Short mmCIF file of C-alpha atoms and ligand atoms in Angstrom, two decimals:
data_model
loop_
_atom_site.label_atom_id
_atom_site.label_comp_id
_atom_site.label_asym_id
_atom_site.label_seq_id
_atom_site.Cartn_x
_atom_site.Cartn_y
_atom_site.Cartn_z
CA MET A 1 -37.14 6.92 -10.58
CA ASN A 2 -33.76 5.16 -10.73
CA ASP A 3 -31.49 7.09 -8.42
CA ARG A 4 -28.40 4.86 -8.54
CA LEU A 5 -25.25 6.29 -10.10
CA SER A 6 -24.76 4.75 -13.59
CA ASN A 7 -24.18 5.72 -17.23
CA ALA A 8 -27.92 6.31 -17.56
CA THR A 9 -28.10 8.72 -14.63
CA LEU A 10 -24.68 10.39 -15.06
CA SER A 11 -26.21 13.47 -16.67
CA ARG A 12 -28.02 14.18 -13.38
CA VAL A 13 -24.81 14.21 -11.32
CA ALA A 14 -24.47 17.57 -9.63
CA VAL A 15 -20.64 17.61 -9.28
CA ALA A 16 -17.57 17.26 -11.55
CA LYS A 17 -17.80 14.12 -13.71
CA PRO A 18 -16.21 12.57 -16.82
CA GLY A 19 -16.10 15.30 -19.43
CA TYR A 20 -15.49 12.80 -22.23
CA ASP A 21 -17.56 10.10 -23.92
CA ARG A 22 -16.94 6.90 -21.92
CA ALA A 23 -17.55 4.88 -25.08
CA VAL A 24 -14.08 5.86 -26.35
CA LEU A 25 -12.35 4.07 -23.47
CA ARG A 26 -10.69 0.75 -24.30
CA PRO A 27 -9.71 -1.92 -21.73
CA ARG A 28 -6.00 -1.14 -22.04
CA ILE A 29 -5.09 -1.35 -18.34
CA VAL A 30 -5.71 -4.38 -16.17
CA HIS A 31 -5.39 -3.46 -12.51
CA LEU A 32 -4.91 -6.23 -9.95
CA GLY A 33 -6.24 -5.33 -6.48
CA LEU A 34 -9.04 -2.83 -7.06
CA GLY A 35 -9.19 -1.37 -3.56
CA ALA A 36 -9.97 2.12 -2.27
CA PHE A 37 -6.36 3.25 -2.68
CA PHE A 38 -6.12 2.62 -6.41
CA ARG A 39 -9.57 4.08 -7.03
CA ALA A 40 -8.48 7.32 -5.28
CA HIS A 41 -5.03 7.37 -6.88
CA GLY A 42 -4.09 5.51 -10.10
CA ALA A 43 -7.62 5.55 -11.51
CA VAL A 44 -7.84 9.33 -10.95
CA TYR A 45 -4.46 9.94 -12.60
CA THR A 46 -5.60 7.78 -15.53
CA GLU A 47 -8.87 9.72 -15.78
CA ASP A 48 -6.94 13.01 -15.78
CA ALA A 49 -4.36 11.78 -18.30
CA GLY A 50 -7.03 11.46 -21.02
CA GLY A 51 -6.84 9.31 -24.14
CA ASP A 52 -8.59 5.98 -24.56
CA TRP A 53 -7.18 4.36 -21.43
CA GLY A 54 -9.93 2.41 -19.66
CA ILE A 55 -9.29 0.11 -16.70
CA VAL A 56 -10.42 -3.46 -16.10
CA GLY A 57 -10.25 -3.82 -12.32
CA VAL A 58 -9.55 -7.23 -10.82
CA SER A 59 -10.46 -8.33 -7.31
CA LEU A 60 -8.17 -11.21 -6.42
CA GLN A 61 -10.29 -12.42 -3.54
CA ARG A 62 -13.78 -11.15 -2.82
CA PRO A 63 -16.70 -10.17 -5.07
CA ASP A 64 -17.99 -7.21 -2.99
CA GLN A 65 -16.19 -4.46 -4.92
CA ARG A 66 -17.50 -5.86 -8.23
CA ASP A 67 -20.99 -6.26 -6.81
CA ARG A 68 -21.08 -2.58 -5.85
CA LEU A 69 -19.45 -1.22 -9.00
CA ALA A 70 -21.04 -3.40 -11.70
CA SER A 71 -24.53 -1.96 -11.23
CA GLN A 72 -22.98 1.53 -11.46
CA ASP A 73 -21.16 0.80 -14.76
CA GLY A 74 -17.87 1.19 -12.85
CA LEU A 75 -18.65 4.80 -11.90
CA TYR A 76 -17.92 6.00 -8.36
CA THR A 77 -17.45 9.20 -6.36
CA VAL A 78 -14.15 10.37 -4.90
CA MET A 79 -14.44 12.82 -2.00
CA GLU A 80 -11.46 15.01 -1.26
CA ARG A 81 -11.64 16.09 2.36
CA ASP A 82 -9.88 18.62 4.53
CA GLY A 83 -10.74 21.25 7.14
CA SER A 84 -12.26 23.50 4.48
CA GLY A 85 -14.82 20.89 3.40
CA THR A 86 -15.47 18.05 0.96
CA ARG A 87 -15.08 18.26 -2.82
CA ALA A 88 -16.76 15.39 -4.67
CA ARG A 89 -16.16 14.20 -8.20
CA VAL A 90 -17.31 11.18 -10.22
CA ILE A 91 -14.61 9.06 -11.89
CA GLY A 92 -15.25 7.15 -15.12
CA SER A 93 -11.96 5.38 -15.92
CA VAL A 94 -12.93 1.98 -14.47
CA LEU A 95 -14.82 0.06 -17.17
CA SER A 96 -15.52 -3.22 -15.45
CA VAL A 97 -14.48 -5.43 -12.55
CA LEU A 98 -13.51 -9.11 -12.69
CA VAL A 99 -13.44 -11.39 -9.66
CA ALA A 100 -10.45 -13.63 -10.19
CA PRO A 101 -11.58 -16.75 -8.27
CA GLU A 102 -14.86 -16.81 -10.24
CA ASP A 103 -13.14 -16.83 -13.63
CA PRO A 104 -9.33 -16.72 -13.67
CA GLY A 105 -9.39 -17.32 -17.43
CA ALA A 106 -11.20 -14.01 -17.98
CA VAL A 107 -8.45 -12.18 -16.10
CA ILE A 108 -5.73 -13.82 -18.20
CA ALA A 109 -7.67 -13.01 -21.39
CA ALA A 110 -7.94 -9.34 -20.33
CA MET A 111 -4.18 -9.28 -19.66
CA ALA A 112 -3.52 -10.83 -23.05
CA ALA A 113 -5.09 -7.73 -24.65
CA ALA A 114 -3.76 -4.98 -22.32
CA SER A 115 -0.84 -2.56 -22.65
CA VAL A 116 -0.36 -2.07 -18.91
CA VAL A 117 -0.91 -4.39 -15.97
CA SER A 118 -0.74 -2.43 -12.73
CA LEU A 119 -1.14 -3.64 -9.18
CA THR A 120 -1.94 -2.64 -5.61
CA VAL A 121 -2.14 -5.98 -3.84
CA THR A 122 -0.50 -4.84 -0.54
CA GLU A 123 2.81 -6.10 0.76
CA LYS A 124 1.63 -9.60 1.58
CA GLY A 125 0.21 -10.05 -1.94
CA TYR A 126 3.75 -10.47 -3.28
CA CYS A 127 4.18 -13.90 -1.62
CA HIS A 128 7.79 -13.14 -0.80
CA ASN A 129 10.16 -13.20 2.11
CA PRO A 130 10.13 -9.57 3.31
CA ALA A 131 13.69 -9.73 4.68
CA THR A 132 15.31 -11.17 1.53
CA GLY A 133 12.90 -9.95 -1.16
CA ARG A 134 12.85 -13.43 -2.74
CA LEU A 135 9.79 -15.48 -3.75
CA ASP A 136 8.54 -17.80 -1.01
CA PRO A 137 8.16 -21.07 -2.94
CA ALA A 138 6.36 -22.62 0.04
CA HIS A 139 3.64 -19.92 0.08
CA PRO A 140 0.31 -21.76 -0.37
CA ASP A 141 -0.74 -19.53 -3.29
CA ILE A 142 2.57 -20.07 -5.08
CA VAL A 143 2.37 -23.84 -4.53
CA HIS A 144 -1.16 -23.71 -5.92
CA ASP A 145 -0.23 -21.56 -8.91
CA LEU A 146 2.68 -23.77 -9.93
CA ALA A 147 0.29 -26.72 -9.94
CA HIS A 148 -2.44 -24.77 -11.79
CA PRO A 149 -0.67 -22.19 -13.99
CA ASP A 150 -3.81 -21.45 -16.02
CA ALA A 151 -6.01 -20.83 -12.98
CA PRO A 152 -3.74 -18.91 -10.61
CA ARG A 153 -4.59 -17.13 -7.37
CA SER A 154 -1.61 -14.86 -6.77
CA ALA A 155 -0.71 -11.64 -8.57
CA VAL A 156 2.64 -13.15 -9.58
CA GLY A 157 0.86 -16.25 -10.94
CA PHE A 158 -1.50 -14.07 -13.01
CA ILE A 159 1.28 -11.88 -14.40
CA VAL A 160 3.26 -14.91 -15.53
CA ALA A 161 0.12 -16.52 -17.03
CA GLY A 162 -0.70 -13.31 -18.93
CA LEU A 163 2.86 -12.95 -20.21
CA ALA A 164 2.96 -16.60 -21.28
CA VAL A 165 -0.11 -16.04 -23.46
CA ARG A 166 1.52 -12.98 -25.04
CA ARG A 167 4.71 -14.87 -25.78
CA THR A 168 2.89 -17.84 -27.30
CA ALA A 169 0.87 -15.47 -29.50
CA GLY A 170 4.05 -13.74 -30.66
CA LEU A 171 2.91 -10.42 -29.20
CA LYS A 172 4.86 -7.74 -27.35
CA PRO A 173 4.44 -7.95 -23.58
CA PHE A 174 2.50 -5.49 -21.42
CA ALA A 175 4.37 -3.28 -18.95
CA VAL A 176 3.97 -4.26 -15.30
CA VAL A 177 3.48 -1.25 -13.01
CA THR A 178 3.61 -2.04 -9.31
CA CYS A 179 2.07 0.57 -7.01
CA ASP A 180 2.68 -0.99 -3.61
CA ASN A 181 4.75 0.45 -0.76
CA LEU A 182 7.71 -1.87 -1.20
CA PRO A 183 11.38 -0.98 -1.63
CA ALA A 184 12.63 -0.95 -5.25
CA ASN A 185 9.19 -2.34 -6.07
CA GLY A 186 9.77 -2.72 -9.83
CA ARG A 187 12.96 -4.67 -9.40
CA LEU A 188 11.47 -6.68 -6.55
CA LEU A 189 8.47 -7.74 -8.64
CA ALA A 190 10.64 -8.46 -11.70
CA GLY A 191 12.66 -10.84 -9.51
CA LEU A 192 9.57 -12.58 -8.12
CA VAL A 193 8.07 -13.00 -11.59
CA ARG A 194 11.38 -14.33 -12.89
CA ASP A 195 11.71 -16.79 -9.97
CA PHE A 196 8.15 -18.02 -10.51
CA ALA A 197 8.49 -18.26 -14.31
CA ALA A 198 11.76 -20.17 -13.95
CA LEU A 199 9.96 -22.78 -11.86
CA ARG A 200 7.49 -23.19 -14.77
CA ASP A 201 9.61 -22.85 -17.89
CA THR A 202 13.14 -21.40 -18.20
CA ALA A 203 12.58 -20.21 -21.79
CA LEU A 204 9.59 -18.17 -20.59
CA ALA A 205 11.69 -16.76 -17.72
CA ASP A 206 14.39 -15.72 -20.23
CA TRP A 207 11.83 -14.08 -22.53
CA ILE A 208 10.40 -12.13 -19.60
CA ALA A 209 13.87 -11.02 -18.48
CA MET A 210 14.67 -9.81 -22.01
CA ASN A 211 11.39 -8.12 -22.88
CA VAL A 212 9.19 -7.03 -19.98
CA ALA A 213 9.33 -3.57 -18.36
CA PHE A 214 8.83 -3.39 -14.59
CA PRO A 215 9.13 0.33 -13.83
CA ALA A 216 9.41 1.25 -10.15
CA THR A 217 6.88 3.71 -8.74
CA MET A 218 6.32 5.66 -5.55
CA VAL A 219 2.65 6.23 -4.77
CA ASP A 220 1.22 8.50 -2.11
CA ARG A 221 -2.24 9.49 -0.98
CA ILE A 222 -3.91 8.83 2.36
CA VAL A 223 -7.09 6.85 1.71
CA PRO A 224 -8.88 5.31 4.69
CA GLU A 225 -11.27 2.40 4.21
CA MET A 226 -14.85 3.27 3.28
CA THR A 227 -17.38 3.92 6.06
CA PRO A 228 -21.22 4.08 6.01
CA ALA A 229 -20.89 7.87 6.49
CA ASP A 230 -19.08 8.07 3.13
CA VAL A 231 -22.10 6.55 1.38
CA LYS A 232 -24.38 9.15 2.98
CA ASP A 233 -22.02 12.00 2.15
CA ALA A 234 -21.69 10.86 -1.47
CA ARG A 235 -25.46 10.77 -1.84
CA ALA A 236 -25.72 14.31 -0.47
CA ALA A 237 -22.93 15.51 -2.77
CA ILE A 238 -23.93 13.93 -6.10
CA GLY A 239 -27.69 13.63 -5.70
CA LEU A 240 -27.63 9.89 -6.52
CA THR A 241 -26.87 6.70 -4.59
CA ASP A 242 -23.28 5.48 -4.86
CA ALA A 243 -22.52 2.22 -3.04
CA ALA A 244 -18.76 2.56 -3.58
CA PRO A 245 -17.51 6.09 -2.84
CA VAL A 246 -13.94 6.77 -1.67
CA SER A 247 -12.72 9.48 0.75
CA HIS A 248 -9.19 10.81 0.56
CA GLU A 249 -6.92 13.71 1.45
CA PRO A 250 -6.14 16.44 -1.13
CA PHE A 251 -2.46 15.48 -1.46
CA ARG A 252 -1.37 13.05 -4.16
CA GLN A 253 1.98 12.05 -5.61
CA TRP A 254 3.04 9.45 -8.15
CA VAL A 255 6.68 9.11 -9.17
CA ILE A 256 7.21 6.64 -12.02
CA GLU A 257 10.48 5.27 -13.35
CA ASP A 258 10.96 6.15 -17.00
CA ARG A 259 11.47 2.56 -18.07
CA PHE A 260 8.69 1.16 -20.24
CA GLU A 261 10.96 -0.50 -22.85
CA GLY A 262 8.72 0.65 -25.68
CA ALA A 263 5.46 -0.47 -24.07
CA GLU A 264 2.63 2.07 -24.32
CA ARG A 265 1.26 3.82 -21.26
CA PRO A 266 -1.17 6.67 -20.50
CA ALA A 267 0.30 10.19 -20.44
CA TRP A 268 0.17 10.13 -16.63
CA GLU A 269 2.55 13.12 -16.55
CA LYS A 270 -0.33 15.23 -17.94
CA ALA A 271 -2.09 14.51 -14.66
CA GLY A 272 0.93 15.53 -12.59
CA ALA A 273 2.81 12.23 -12.26
CA GLN A 274 6.59 12.70 -12.15
CA ILE A 275 8.39 10.51 -14.69
CA VAL A 276 11.98 10.21 -13.47
CA ALA A 277 15.16 8.24 -14.14
CA ASP A 278 15.54 7.16 -10.49
CA VAL A 279 12.62 6.61 -8.11
CA ALA A 280 14.81 5.41 -5.20
CA PRO A 281 15.25 8.75 -3.37
CA PHE A 282 11.51 9.48 -3.57
CA GLU A 283 10.68 5.99 -2.37
CA HIS A 284 13.14 6.21 0.53
CA MET A 285 11.67 9.51 1.62
CA LYS A 286 8.10 8.26 1.49
CA LEU A 287 8.54 4.75 2.90
CA ARG A 288 10.76 5.86 5.75
CA LEU A 289 9.28 9.21 6.73
CA LEU A 290 5.57 8.76 5.95
CA ASN A 291 5.00 5.02 6.25
CA GLY A 292 7.62 4.59 9.00
CA ALA A 293 5.89 7.24 11.12
CA HIS A 294 2.48 5.81 10.23
CA SER A 295 3.41 2.34 11.50
CA ALA A 296 5.08 3.68 14.65
CA LEU A 297 2.03 5.85 15.43
CA ALA A 298 -0.30 2.96 14.63
CA TYR A 299 1.23 0.62 17.25
CA LEU A 300 2.04 3.14 19.92
CA GLY A 301 -1.17 5.08 19.24
CA TYR A 302 -3.34 1.97 19.38
CA LEU A 303 -1.79 0.96 22.71
CA ALA A 304 -2.32 4.51 24.02
CA GLY A 305 -6.03 4.32 23.08
CA CYS A 306 -5.95 6.48 19.91
CA GLU A 307 -8.45 5.36 17.30
CA THR A 308 -7.03 7.36 14.39
CA ILE A 309 -3.77 8.95 13.24
CA PHE A 310 -5.48 12.30 13.76
CA ASP A 311 -6.08 11.36 17.42
CA ALA A 312 -2.46 10.26 17.77
CA VAL A 313 -0.87 13.46 16.42
CA SER A 314 -3.38 15.56 18.41
CA ASP A 315 -1.97 14.01 21.58
CA PRO A 316 0.97 16.18 22.72
CA VAL A 317 2.97 13.18 23.92
CA LEU A 318 2.64 11.21 20.67
CA ASN A 319 3.15 14.36 18.65
CA GLY A 320 6.45 14.88 20.46
CA PHE A 321 7.31 11.22 19.92
CA VAL A 322 6.80 11.33 16.16
CA ARG A 323 8.97 14.44 15.89
CA ARG A 324 11.79 12.69 17.74
CA LEU A 325 11.29 9.65 15.51
CA TRP A 326 11.65 11.83 12.41
CA ASP A 327 14.84 13.30 13.88
CA GLU A 328 16.24 9.77 13.96
CA ILE A 329 15.07 8.88 10.44
CA LEU A 330 15.95 12.13 8.68
CA PRO A 331 19.77 11.80 8.59
CA MET A 332 19.32 8.42 6.85
CA VAL A 333 17.19 9.82 4.01
CA PRO A 334 18.94 11.54 1.11
CA SER A 335 16.91 14.43 -0.36
CA PRO A 336 15.23 13.76 -3.70
CA PRO A 337 15.83 16.48 -6.30
CA ASP A 338 14.18 19.81 -5.42
CA THR A 339 12.88 18.54 -2.09
CA ASP A 340 13.35 20.12 1.33
CA LEU A 341 12.96 17.24 3.77
CA ARG A 342 12.24 19.45 6.79
CA ARG A 343 9.40 20.98 4.82
CA TYR A 344 8.27 17.47 3.80
CA ILE A 345 8.00 16.50 7.49
CA GLU A 346 6.04 19.62 8.40
CA ASP A 347 3.65 18.84 5.52
CA LEU A 348 3.36 15.23 6.73
CA LEU A 349 2.37 16.40 10.17
CA MET A 350 -0.33 18.60 8.64
CA ARG A 351 -1.56 15.68 6.52
CA PHE A 352 -1.69 13.40 9.58
CA ALA A 353 -3.59 16.15 11.44
CA ASN A 354 -6.32 16.40 8.76
CA PRO A 355 -9.40 16.08 10.99
CA THR A 356 -11.67 14.89 8.19
CA VAL A 357 -9.63 11.85 7.12
CA ARG A 358 -10.30 9.22 9.75
CA HIS A 359 -7.45 6.80 9.17
CA ARG A 360 -7.64 4.15 11.87
CA THR A 361 -4.51 3.05 13.70
CA TRP A 362 -5.89 -0.50 13.57
CA GLN A 363 -6.02 -0.37 9.76
CA ILE A 364 -2.41 0.80 9.44
CA ALA A 365 -1.30 -1.71 12.09
CA MET A 366 -2.28 -4.60 9.79
CA ASP A 367 0.43 -6.80 8.26
CA GLY A 368 3.27 -5.33 10.31
CA SER A 369 5.45 -8.36 9.58
CA GLN A 370 5.39 -7.35 5.92
CA LYS A 371 5.84 -3.62 6.54
CA LEU A 372 8.47 -3.28 9.26
CA PRO A 373 11.54 -4.15 7.13
CA GLN A 374 11.16 -1.32 4.60
CA ARG A 375 9.51 1.17 6.96
CA LEU A 376 11.72 0.97 10.07
CA LEU A 377 14.39 -1.72 9.94
CA GLY A 378 16.38 -0.25 7.03
CA THR A 379 16.76 3.01 8.93
CA ILE A 380 17.70 1.09 12.08
CA ARG A 381 20.43 -0.85 10.25
CA GLU A 382 21.91 2.33 8.81
CA ARG A 383 21.92 4.14 12.17
CA LEU A 384 23.52 1.17 13.92
CA ALA A 385 26.20 0.96 11.22
CA ALA A 386 26.94 4.64 11.84
CA GLY A 387 27.11 4.06 15.60
CA LEU A 388 24.01 6.21 16.23
CA PRO A 389 21.39 5.58 18.94
CA ILE A 390 17.86 4.40 18.06
CA PRO A 391 15.59 5.21 21.04
CA SER A 392 12.38 6.11 19.15
CA LEU A 393 12.89 3.47 16.47
CA ALA A 394 13.45 0.80 19.15
CA LEU A 395 10.30 1.94 20.95
CA SER A 396 8.35 1.59 17.68
CA VAL A 397 9.52 -2.01 17.24
CA ALA A 398 8.76 -2.74 20.92
CA ALA A 399 5.24 -1.31 20.48
CA TRP A 400 4.72 -3.62 17.51
CA ILE A 401 5.84 -6.63 19.61
CA ARG A 402 3.42 -5.56 22.34
CA TYR A 403 0.66 -5.16 19.74
CA VAL A 404 1.10 -8.58 18.10
CA GLY A 405 0.98 -10.12 21.58
CA GLY A 406 -2.75 -9.63 21.05
CA VAL A 407 -3.77 -8.06 24.39
CA ASP A 408 -4.02 -4.31 24.93
CA GLU A 409 -3.10 -2.27 28.01
CA LYS A 410 -6.57 -2.75 29.50
CA GLY A 411 -6.38 -6.51 29.05
CA GLN A 412 -8.72 -6.47 26.05
CA PRO A 413 -8.00 -8.65 22.99
CA ILE A 414 -6.49 -6.98 19.91
CA ASP A 415 -7.75 -8.19 16.52
CA VAL A 416 -4.28 -8.62 14.99
CA ARG A 417 -4.40 -9.03 11.20
CA ASP A 418 -1.13 -10.33 9.83
CA PRO A 419 -0.13 -13.37 7.78
CA LEU A 420 2.13 -14.35 10.71
CA ALA A 421 -0.44 -13.43 13.41
CA VAL A 422 -0.77 -16.89 14.97
CA ARG A 423 2.95 -17.48 15.13
CA LEU A 424 3.74 -13.99 16.40
CA ARG A 425 1.12 -14.19 19.08
CA ALA A 426 2.57 -17.43 20.40
CA LEU A 427 6.09 -15.96 20.39
CA ALA A 428 5.07 -12.66 21.97
CA GLY A 429 3.14 -14.31 24.78
CA GLY A 430 5.95 -15.39 27.09
CA ASP A 431 8.57 -13.71 29.29
CA ASP A 432 11.26 -13.75 26.63
CA ALA A 433 8.87 -12.25 24.04
CA VAL A 434 11.44 -9.87 22.56
CA THR A 435 14.16 -12.47 21.96
CA ARG A 436 11.67 -14.91 20.49
CA VAL A 437 9.98 -12.41 18.16
CA LEU A 438 13.27 -10.88 16.98
CA ALA A 439 14.37 -14.38 15.95
CA VAL A 440 11.78 -14.39 13.13
CA THR A 441 14.29 -14.14 10.28
CA GLU A 442 11.70 -13.31 7.56
CA ILE A 443 11.32 -9.98 9.33
CA PHE A 444 14.60 -9.23 11.10
CA GLY A 445 17.13 -11.20 9.06
CA THR A 446 20.01 -12.80 10.94
CA ASP A 447 21.98 -9.60 11.61
CA LEU A 448 19.59 -7.61 13.84
CA PRO A 449 18.82 -10.35 16.41
CA ALA A 450 22.57 -10.81 16.87
CA ASP A 451 23.25 -7.09 17.44
CA PRO A 452 23.15 -6.03 21.11
CA ALA A 453 22.80 -2.38 20.00
CA PHE A 454 19.41 -3.37 18.57
CA VAL A 455 18.22 -6.08 20.94
CA GLY A 456 19.15 -4.07 24.05
CA PRO A 457 17.07 -0.94 23.37
CA VAL A 458 14.10 -2.95 22.06
CA THR A 459 14.12 -5.18 25.14
CA GLU A 460 14.30 -2.19 27.47
CA ALA A 461 11.55 -0.30 25.60
CA TYR A 462 9.33 -3.39 25.72
CA ARG A 463 9.90 -3.81 29.45
CA ARG A 464 9.00 -0.17 30.06
CA LEU A 465 5.92 -0.42 27.81
CA ARG A 466 4.64 -3.34 29.85
CA GLN A 467 5.41 -1.65 33.11
CA TYR A 468 4.25 1.93 32.47
CA GLY A 469 2.13 1.90 29.29
CA ALA A 470 2.50 3.67 25.96
CA GLN A 471 1.45 7.16 27.12
CA VAL A 472 4.23 7.30 29.71
CA VAL A 473 6.97 5.64 27.70
CA ALA A 474 6.38 7.84 24.63
CA GLN A 475 7.20 10.97 26.68
C1 CS2 B 501 -0.49 3.24 5.44
C2 CS2 B 501 -0.51 3.53 3.96
O1 CS2 B 501 -2.01 1.46 5.74
C3 CS2 B 501 -0.82 1.79 5.77
O2 CS2 B 501 0.07 1.00 6.07
O3 CS2 B 501 0.75 3.58 5.98
O4 CS2 B 501 -1.62 2.98 3.35
C4 CS2 B 501 -0.44 5.04 3.68
O5 CS2 B 501 -1.62 5.68 4.07
C5 CS2 B 501 -0.17 5.32 2.22
O6 CS2 B 501 1.00 4.68 1.83
C6 CS2 B 501 -0.07 6.82 1.96
O7 CS2 B 501 0.36 7.04 0.68
#
C-alpha cells in the first residue's frame, strides 16, 4: 500500500490537516526561497488565513526541496516541539515547487499571474553591500542577470523580470513581501529593485517606484534545519512517510507594514499576524535582541564547544554572558507598543533553552559578514555615540573574528560558510588579524575601524580569546 503523504493518502493522516478542499487554492503567492523557515512560518500563516491563497514555492538553487515535495503534492508535516512534547500537523498551502535554474521562464510566468511575491532568500540573497544597503553591481549574479534579464538567477533579477512582464501587459503589479532578517527590509529591497531596474530601463524603474508596494515585515520563529530524526518522528506522528517535515518552536510572530498600495493579500491578520503602520520598533527589538544574541552565542558558543543554542544557554558562563550582552543592547532598543522588553528577554531565554529544538551554533554562525551589521554593529555605533562601554558586544565581534579564522580552540578546522569566507580567513590568519578584518568596509563601514573606542576593546577581547579561550573570557 502507498504510504507516502500525498493528496491520495491525506484522509489517512492521523493528526490535524487541511480542513478545506485543496482544489480551491489558486497560485496567488509566489515564494522565492522555499526553505524550512518559510514552510514553518509564512506558509502556516497563509494556511490559517484561509481563502483561495495557494503558494508556488521557488527554489533558487537546488532541486532537493522540489524533489521531496513534488511526490507529496506539496504536503508536509510541521512539528511544534517543546518540553511538553511534539504536536504535528500537515500543511496544505504549498501547491507546487519550481526550481529556478531548470526553468527561469516558468518562475517569471508564475509571477506574472500572482498577487503577492514573498521571499526568504537569507541576507546574502539580496546581493547588496551590507554596510551601505546598496546593490552590489559587481555581484556575479547581478552581472549575470543584467546580461540575461529573461533568465535571471537572483531574487532581485526575478522580481524585476516579473514586474516588467506585468507592466508590458498593462497589469497592476504584485506586492513584494520580504521576510528576511534585514533592517527596514521593505525599503531596502525597494531600493535594490530600483537600482537593478534602472540599470535595465529607467522607464521600468520609474513605473516600479510609482506602483509597487514593498511592505516591511518582521518575522520570528526558531526553525532548525531538518534532521533524519525529524523524518522518523513525522512518520510516527502522521502514520505516513513524509520526506520533508519541519520542526519548530511553538512561538511565532509576524509583523507586517500596512502598505500594500491596493494590491491584494491573504487575511494574514486572521492567523495572528500584526498589521501595523510602523514595523521599525518590532524589527529593532527582534534583530538586536534575538538575532544579536543568537549570533554572539553562535560564535562564542561554538568556540567553547557548544553544539546548540540550548547547550550554550545551559552553560552558566555563557548564560551569564548573554544576560550581560542584553544589558548592553537593551538601552538602545525602544519598546514597541504594548511590549515589555525585560519580559521579552526572559521569554527569549526560555525559547533558547527549549531542549527539543536543536538549533546548531554552526548553522547560526553562517554568513556572519551579512548578519553582523544589523545584529550587533548598529547597537555598537549607538552606544559609542552615547559614550557607553561595549565589553560584551566587543567580545562578540572578537569571537566572530576568531571563528572566521577557520581554526577552533583545539586546532581543528572550522567549516566557515560565508560569501566572504576565503577573504576573511586570509585576513584573520595573521598577527594583526583584528585590524585587517575590521578594515573590511562592506561590514564595518569606514567609521568603526577608525574609532579607538571600538578597535581597542575588540583587539583586547581577541587577544584574551586566543590566550585563555572562550569559556574563560566569557566569565
Ligand atoms: C538565526 C535565525 O540562523 C540565524 O541566523 O538567528 O534564523 C533565527 O532563528 C530566526 O530569525 C528566529 O526568528
